Coordinates of C-alpha atoms in Angstrom, one line a residue:
M1 CA 97.9 91.3 118.8
S2 CA 95.8 90.5 115.8
H3 CA 93.2 88.6 117.7
N4 CA 92.8 91.5 120.2
S5 CA 93.0 94.2 117.5
M6 CA 96.1 95.8 119.1
F7 CA 97.9 96.8 115.9
N8 CA 97.8 100.5 114.9
I9 CA 95.0 100.7 112.3
F10 CA 97.0 103.3 110.4
Q11 CA 100.0 101.1 110.1
S12 CA 100.0 98.8 107.0
A13 CA 103.3 97.0 107.3
Y14 CA 103.8 93.4 108.5
T15 CA 100.1 92.8 109.2
K16 CA 97.8 90.2 107.6
F17 CA 95.6 91.5 104.8
H18 CA 97.6 94.8 104.8
S19 CA 100.0 95.8 102.1
T20 CA 101.5 98.7 100.2
E21 CA 98.5 98.5 97.9
S22 CA 95.9 98.7 100.6
A23 CA 97.8 101.7 102.1
L24 CA 98.0 103.5 98.8
L25 CA 94.4 102.7 98.0
V26 CA 93.0 104.4 101.1
I27 CA 95.2 107.4 100.5
H28 CA 94.2 107.5 96.8
D29 CA 90.5 107.3 97.9
H30 CA 91.0 110.3 100.1
L31 CA 92.8 112.3 97.4
I32 CA 90.1 111.5 94.8
K33 CA 87.2 112.3 97.0
A34 CA 88.9 115.7 97.8
M35 CA 89.2 116.4 94.1
D36 CA 85.5 115.5 93.7
R37 CA 84.7 118.2 96.3
Q38 CA 86.8 120.7 94.4
Q39 CA 89.5 120.7 97.0
V40 CA 93.3 120.3 96.8
T41 CA 95.4 118.1 99.0
G42 CA 98.9 118.6 100.4
L43 CA 100.6 115.2 100.6
T44 CA 103.9 115.1 102.7
L45 CA 106.1 112.0 102.4
L46 CA 108.4 111.8 105.4
D47 CA 111.5 109.8 105.5
L48 CA 113.4 108.6 108.6
S49 CA 117.2 108.2 108.8
A50 CA 118.3 104.6 109.7
A51 CA 115.0 104.1 111.6
F52 CA 115.4 100.4 112.5
D53 CA 119.0 101.0 113.7
T54 CA 118.3 103.6 116.4
I55 CA 115.5 102.0 118.4
D56 CA 116.2 102.5 122.1
H57 CA 115.8 99.2 124.0
S58 CA 114.7 100.7 127.3
I59 CA 112.0 102.8 125.6
L60 CA 110.9 99.7 123.5
L61 CA 110.6 97.5 126.6
H62 CA 108.6 100.2 128.4
R63 CA 106.3 100.5 125.4
L64 CA 105.8 96.7 125.3
T65 CA 104.5 96.9 128.9
S66 CA 102.5 100.2 128.8
W67 CA 100.9 99.9 125.4
F68 CA 100.6 96.2 124.9
G69 CA 100.5 94.6 128.3
I70 CA 103.6 92.4 127.9
C71 CA 105.1 91.7 131.3
D72 CA 106.8 89.2 133.6
S73 CA 108.4 86.2 131.8
A74 CA 107.4 87.5 128.3
L75 CA 109.0 90.8 128.9
A76 CA 112.1 89.2 130.3
W77 CA 112.3 87.1 127.1
F78 CA 112.2 90.2 125.0
Q79 CA 114.9 91.9 127.1
S80 CA 117.1 88.8 126.7
Y81 CA 116.4 88.8 123.0
L82 CA 117.5 92.4 122.5
S83 CA 120.5 92.3 124.9
Y84 CA 124.1 91.1 124.5
R85 CA 124.3 91.5 120.7
F86 CA 127.5 92.4 119.1
F87 CA 128.6 93.7 115.7
S88 CA 131.8 93.9 113.7
V89 CA 132.8 95.4 110.3
S90 CA 134.4 93.4 107.4
C91 CA 136.3 95.1 104.7
L92 CA 138.2 93.0 102.2
D93 CA 140.1 90.5 104.3
N94 CA 140.1 92.6 107.5
L95 CA 137.6 92.1 110.3
S96 CA 137.2 94.6 113.1
S97 CA 136.9 93.7 116.8
S98 CA 133.4 93.1 118.1
L99 CA 131.5 95.9 119.9
P100 CA 128.2 95.8 121.9
L101 CA 125.1 96.7 120.0
S102 CA 123.1 98.9 122.4
C103 CA 120.3 100.0 120.1
G104 CA 118.2 98.9 117.1
V105 CA 116.1 95.8 116.4
P106 CA 117.7 92.7 115.0
Q107 CA 118.0 93.0 111.2
G108 CA 116.7 90.2 109.1
S109 CA 114.6 88.7 111.9
V110 CA 110.9 88.1 111.9
L111 CA 110.3 90.0 115.2
G112 CA 112.4 93.0 114.3
P113 CA 109.9 94.7 112.0
I114 CA 107.0 94.0 114.3
L115 CA 108.9 95.4 117.2
F116 CA 109.5 98.6 115.2
I117 CA 105.9 99.1 114.4
M118 CA 105.0 98.6 118.1
Y119 CA 107.7 101.1 119.0
T120 CA 106.2 103.7 116.7
T121 CA 102.5 103.1 117.6
P122 CA 102.1 106.2 119.8
L123 CA 102.9 108.4 116.7
S124 CA 99.4 107.9 115.3
S125 CA 97.8 109.0 118.6
L126 CA 100.1 112.1 118.6
I127 CA 99.2 113.1 115.1
S128 CA 95.5 112.7 115.8
Q129 CA 95.6 114.7 119.0
T130 CA 97.7 117.5 117.4
S131 CA 95.4 117.7 114.4
A132 CA 92.3 117.9 116.5
C133 CA 93.5 121.2 117.9
H134 CA 93.3 122.9 114.5
E135 CA 90.5 123.8 112.2
T136 CA 91.7 121.6 109.3
Q137 CA 92.4 117.9 110.1
V138 CA 95.7 116.4 109.1
N139 CA 95.3 112.7 108.1
H140 CA 98.1 110.2 108.1
H141 CA 99.1 106.7 107.2
L142 CA 102.2 104.6 108.0
Y143 CA 104.0 101.8 106.2
A144 CA 107.0 100.7 108.4
D145 CA 109.2 103.8 108.6
D146 CA 107.4 105.7 105.8
T147 CA 105.0 108.3 107.2
Q148 CA 102.5 110.1 105.0
L149 CA 100.6 113.2 106.0
F150 CA 97.8 114.6 103.9
I151 CA 95.4 117.5 104.4
S152 CA 92.6 118.6 102.0
F153 CA 91.5 122.2 101.7
S154 CA 89.9 124.8 99.4
P155 CA 92.5 126.9 97.6
H156 CA 91.3 130.0 99.6
A157 CA 92.0 128.2 102.9
A158 CA 95.6 127.2 102.1
H159 CA 97.2 129.3 104.8
A160 CA 95.2 127.8 107.7
A161 CA 95.8 124.2 106.3
L162 CA 99.5 124.8 106.1
D163 CA 99.6 126.1 109.7
S164 CA 97.9 122.9 110.8
L165 CA 100.4 120.8 108.7
H166 CA 103.4 122.7 110.2
A167 CA 102.1 122.2 113.7
T168 CA 101.7 118.5 113.1
L169 CA 105.2 118.3 111.6
A170 CA 106.7 120.1 114.7
A171 CA 104.9 117.6 117.1
I172 CA 106.2 114.7 115.0
S173 CA 109.8 116.0 115.0
Q174 CA 109.7 116.6 118.8
W175 CA 108.3 113.1 119.4
M176 CA 110.9 111.5 117.1
A177 CA 113.8 113.3 118.8
S178 CA 112.7 112.1 122.2
N179 CA 112.5 108.5 120.8
F180 CA 115.9 108.6 119.1
L181 CA 114.4 108.8 115.6
T182 CA 115.4 111.4 113.0
L183 CA 113.6 112.9 110.1
N184 CA 115.6 113.1 106.9
P185 CA 114.7 116.5 105.3
A186 CA 116.7 115.6 102.1
K187 CA 114.4 112.7 101.3
T188 CA 111.1 114.4 102.5
E189 CA 108.8 115.3 99.6
F190 CA 105.8 117.6 99.3
L191 CA 103.1 117.4 96.6
I192 CA 99.9 119.5 96.2
I193 CA 97.4 117.3 94.3
G194 CA 94.1 118.4 92.7
L195 CA 92.3 119.2 89.6
P196 CA 94.1 121.6 87.2
T197 CA 91.3 124.3 87.7
Q198 CA 91.7 124.3 91.4
L199 CA 95.5 124.1 91.4
S200 CA 95.5 127.2 89.1
K201 CA 93.8 129.2 91.9
L202 CA 96.6 128.3 94.4
H203 CA 99.9 130.1 94.9
M204 CA 102.1 127.0 95.5
P205 CA 103.4 127.4 99.1
N206 CA 106.6 125.9 100.4
L207 CA 106.6 123.4 103.3
I208 CA 108.7 124.5 106.2
L209 CA 110.2 121.7 108.3
P210 CA 111.0 122.0 112.0
D211 CA 114.7 122.6 111.2
N212 CA 113.6 125.6 109.2
S213 CA 114.5 124.0 105.9
S214 CA 112.0 124.8 103.0
I215 CA 110.6 122.2 100.6
T216 CA 109.2 123.3 97.3
P217 CA 106.2 121.3 96.0
V218 CA 107.2 118.8 93.3
Q219 CA 105.2 117.8 90.3
S220 CA 105.6 114.0 91.1
A221 CA 107.1 111.8 93.7
R222 CA 107.6 108.0 94.2
N223 CA 105.3 106.8 96.9
L224 CA 105.8 103.1 97.9
G225 CA 106.7 102.2 94.4
I226 CA 104.0 104.2 92.6
I227 CA 104.7 107.7 91.1
F228 CA 102.1 110.1 92.2
D229 CA 101.7 113.3 90.2
S230 CA 99.9 116.6 91.0
N231 CA 96.8 115.5 89.0
L232 CA 96.8 111.8 89.9
S233 CA 96.9 111.0 86.2
F234 CA 99.7 108.4 86.7
D235 CA 101.0 109.4 83.3
K236 CA 104.6 109.5 84.5
H237 CA 104.3 106.3 86.4
I238 CA 102.8 104.4 83.4
S239 CA 105.6 105.8 81.2
N240 CA 108.2 104.5 83.6
L241 CA 106.4 101.2 84.0
S242 CA 106.3 100.9 80.1
K243 CA 110.0 101.5 79.9
V244 CA 110.9 98.8 82.5
C245 CA 108.4 96.2 81.1
Y246 CA 109.5 96.6 77.5
F247 CA 113.1 96.3 78.7
H248 CA 112.3 92.9 80.2
I249 CA 110.2 91.8 77.2
R250 CA 113.1 92.6 74.8
D251 CA 115.4 90.5 76.9
L252 CA 112.9 87.7 77.1
R253 CA 112.4 87.8 73.3
R254 CA 116.1 87.3 72.8
I255 CA 116.2 84.0 74.8
R256 CA 112.7 82.8 73.9
P257 CA 113.9 80.3 71.3
T258 CA 115.9 78.5 74.0
L259 CA 112.9 78.2 76.5
D260 CA 110.0 75.9 76.6
F261 CA 106.5 77.4 76.8
D262 CA 105.9 76.9 80.5
T263 CA 109.3 78.3 81.5
A264 CA 108.7 81.4 79.2
R265 CA 105.3 82.0 80.7
T266 CA 106.7 81.7 84.3
I267 CA 109.4 84.3 83.5
A268 CA 106.9 86.6 81.9
T269 CA 104.6 86.4 84.9
S270 CA 107.4 87.0 87.4
L271 CA 109.2 89.8 85.5
V272 CA 106.5 91.7 83.7
H273 CA 103.0 90.7 85.0
S274 CA 104.1 91.3 88.6
K275 CA 104.9 94.9 87.7
L276 CA 101.7 95.4 85.7
D277 CA 99.6 94.0 88.6
Y278 CA 101.5 96.0 91.4
C279 CA 98.9 98.4 92.9
N280 CA 96.8 98.2 89.7
S281 CA 93.7 99.0 91.8
L282 CA 94.8 102.6 91.5
Y283 CA 94.2 102.5 87.7
Y284 CA 90.5 102.0 87.9
N285 CA 88.5 104.4 85.7
L286 CA 91.7 106.0 84.3
P287 CA 91.1 107.4 80.7
Q288 CA 91.1 104.6 78.1
S289 CA 94.2 106.1 76.5
Q290 CA 96.2 105.2 79.7
L291 CA 94.6 101.7 79.9
K292 CA 95.5 101.1 76.3
R293 CA 99.1 101.8 77.1
L294 CA 99.0 99.1 79.8
Q295 CA 97.2 96.7 77.5
A296 CA 99.8 97.2 74.8
I297 CA 102.5 96.0 77.3
Q298 CA 100.5 92.8 78.0
N299 CA 99.9 92.3 74.2
S300 CA 103.6 92.6 73.5
L301 CA 104.3 90.1 76.3
A302 CA 101.8 87.6 75.0
R303 CA 103.3 87.9 71.4
C304 CA 106.7 87.1 72.9
I305 CA 105.4 84.0 74.8
T306 CA 103.3 82.6 72.0
S307 CA 105.9 83.5 69.3
S308 CA 103.3 85.6 67.4
S309 CA 104.1 88.3 64.9
R310 CA 103.2 91.9 65.5
F311 CA 100.6 91.6 62.7
Q312 CA 98.6 88.8 64.2
H313 CA 95.5 89.4 66.3
I314 CA 96.6 88.8 69.8
T315 CA 93.3 88.1 71.6
P316 CA 93.5 84.3 70.8
G317 CA 97.0 84.3 72.3
L318 CA 95.9 86.0 75.5
K319 CA 93.0 83.6 75.8
S320 CA 95.3 80.6 75.4
L321 CA 97.5 81.9 78.2
H322 CA 94.4 82.2 80.4
W323 CA 95.3 85.9 81.2
L324 CA 92.7 88.4 82.1
K325 CA 93.0 91.6 80.1
V326 CA 94.4 94.6 81.9
E327 CA 91.0 96.2 82.6
Q328 CA 89.6 93.0 84.1
R329 CA 92.8 92.5 86.1
I330 CA 92.2 95.9 87.8
Q331 CA 88.6 94.8 88.5
Y332 CA 89.8 91.5 89.9
K333 CA 92.1 93.3 92.4
L334 CA 89.5 95.7 93.6
I335 CA 86.9 93.0 94.1
S336 CA 89.4 90.8 95.9
L337 CA 90.2 93.7 98.3
T338 CA 86.5 94.3 98.8
Y339 CA 86.0 90.6 99.6
S340 CA 88.8 90.7 102.2
S341 CA 87.4 93.8 103.8
L342 CA 83.9 92.3 104.1
Q343 CA 84.9 88.8 105.0
H344 CA 87.8 89.5 107.4
N345 CA 86.9 93.1 108.5
S346 CA 90.5 93.9 107.4
P347 CA 92.1 96.2 106.6
L348 CA 89.8 98.2 108.9
Y349 CA 90.5 101.5 107.1
L350 CA 89.1 100.0 103.8
R351 CA 86.2 98.3 105.6
R352 CA 85.1 101.7 107.0
L353 CA 84.7 102.9 103.4
L354 CA 82.1 100.2 102.7
T355 CA 78.5 100.4 104.0
I356 CA 76.1 97.4 104.0
P357 CA 72.6 98.9 103.8
T358 CA 70.1 97.8 106.5
S359 CA 66.7 96.8 105.3
H360 CA 63.6 96.2 107.3
R361 CA 61.7 94.4 104.6
S362 CA 62.4 91.3 102.6
T363 CA 63.2 91.8 98.9
R364 CA 65.1 89.9 96.2
S365 CA 68.1 92.2 96.8
T366 CA 68.3 91.4 100.6
S367 CA 69.1 87.8 99.8
V368 CA 72.6 88.9 98.9
V369 CA 75.2 91.1 100.5
T370 CA 74.9 94.5 98.8
L371 CA 76.9 97.7 99.3
F372 CA 75.7 101.3 99.4
K373 CA 76.7 103.3 96.4
P374 CA 77.8 106.9 97.2
S375 CA 77.0 109.7 94.8
V376 CA 79.8 111.7 93.2
K377 CA 79.8 115.1 91.7
L378 CA 82.4 114.7 89.0
E379 CA 83.6 111.8 86.8
T380 CA 86.9 111.9 88.7
G381 CA 85.0 110.8 91.8
K382 CA 84.3 107.4 90.2
R383 CA 88.0 106.5 90.6
S384 CA 87.7 106.3 94.4
F385 CA 87.6 102.9 96.2
S386 CA 84.4 104.2 98.0
F387 CA 82.6 104.3 94.6
A388 CA 84.4 101.6 92.6
A389 CA 84.0 98.8 95.2
P390 CA 80.2 99.0 95.5
F391 CA 79.8 99.5 91.8
L392 CA 81.9 96.4 90.9
W393 CA 80.4 94.4 93.7
S394 CA 76.9 94.9 92.3
T395 CA 78.0 93.4 88.9
L396 CA 78.8 90.0 90.5
P397 CA 76.5 87.1 90.2
N398 CA 74.1 86.6 93.1
E399 CA 75.7 83.2 94.0
M400 CA 79.0 85.0 94.8
R401 CA 77.3 87.5 97.1
Q402 CA 75.3 85.1 99.3
P403 CA 75.5 85.9 103.0
S404 CA 76.9 83.5 105.5
A405 CA 74.4 81.3 107.3
D406 CA 76.0 81.6 110.8
G407 CA 78.2 84.7 110.4
L408 CA 81.1 82.9 112.3
S409 CA 83.4 82.7 109.3
G410 CA 82.6 86.2 107.9
C411 CA 79.6 87.8 106.3
L412 CA 79.8 85.9 103.0
A413 CA 79.0 82.3 102.4
L414 CA 81.8 81.6 99.9
A415 CA 85.3 80.9 101.3
R416 CA 88.3 82.7 99.8
G417 CA 89.4 80.0 97.4
P418 CA 86.0 79.3 95.8
F419 CA 85.2 83.0 95.6
H420 CA 88.3 83.9 93.7
K421 CA 87.9 80.9 91.4
R422 CA 84.4 82.1 90.4
L423 CA 85.7 85.6 90.2
K424 CA 88.3 84.6 87.6
T425 CA 85.7 82.7 85.6
H426 CA 83.3 85.7 85.7
L427 CA 85.9 88.2 84.6
F428 CA 87.4 85.9 82.0
L429 CA 84.0 85.9 80.2
K430 CA 84.1 89.7 80.2
S431 CA 87.6 89.7 78.8
Y432 CA 86.7 87.1 76.1
P433 CA 83.0 87.1 75.5
P434 CA 81.7 84.0 73.7

């Protein structure tokens, strides 16, 4: 399926080079560019009830044939794999009798999640077709059973945009009902995101779901582990992140005297740095006040590992740990995602945001892979991946942007390992200039 590009390009789960971060980054890019155009965006986060447990086997087998061309012995193998499964319930010392499992994909299996995203592949086509019938387009992205709809509009065009969103929701609900999937209105959330000046012009409308339940726009909502707010300031998310990280740092500080240096550093990386780095590409070009809050977490963590006092200058400690500072870690992630998009043409939805200029004359700049830099109207627009990726790419040394000689292994000459090693060295010098 990967070799023949058969995966749904709007589905980011269980696919190589795709992740929650790449999914959120493309949505964030859309939201930021809408804000740069003085538009607001309605973001709907849909939730399914027990989605993996209600997959109909006959529909799934038909979909494997009609959408993906699986037939004959391979189809019979899948049918055997799904059939004759049983389940029982254990409570204390009591075990119920076994009953046949007539639906759902095997939980905990490697194939189960992939079968689920194959089962829901037609949903993207349905959303695109329904949206095309309306004046304002509804965009979407999927991550496993999380479905996100987002539509951008000017405040004076809110009524038409909501009509389009309601029509798309009705089509989704009807498709899910016919495929034995169920929307969960209780966990569905609706945000309206934009600049404060544009939001002030808008009378906040409610979202009406197909079951006639009404959802009031919220100020913030958790989206694949990141708290989105109505201004995309990430203030609430960083506050929550700080609370969790400092909790772990306090615990680590209590046991630090019993740990050797390497063990302490490993724990710090797994418990705190992993949270600081999660989807940190969304923090690019945030106000310095927000980045300083993140840097303060890393500084406190370094003091804990190196047993430094709060009055000591922490830069030597950070350098001794070979940690990039927060701002450079953000840049590292963005450049790494840019490299994957260029070298592997994946994720395709990020690759489509990057343009390699075509030049008909030989210049010094054509000896390296360059990216077109789009113009932005507002400072906010510089937070988008479309702007950040070309800007950061242009700051790399020429030897890191050399084109591939044959083009067979990607458009860049450097393989993934050597590229990231040089990238770490390049950004380390920016974190700690000589």
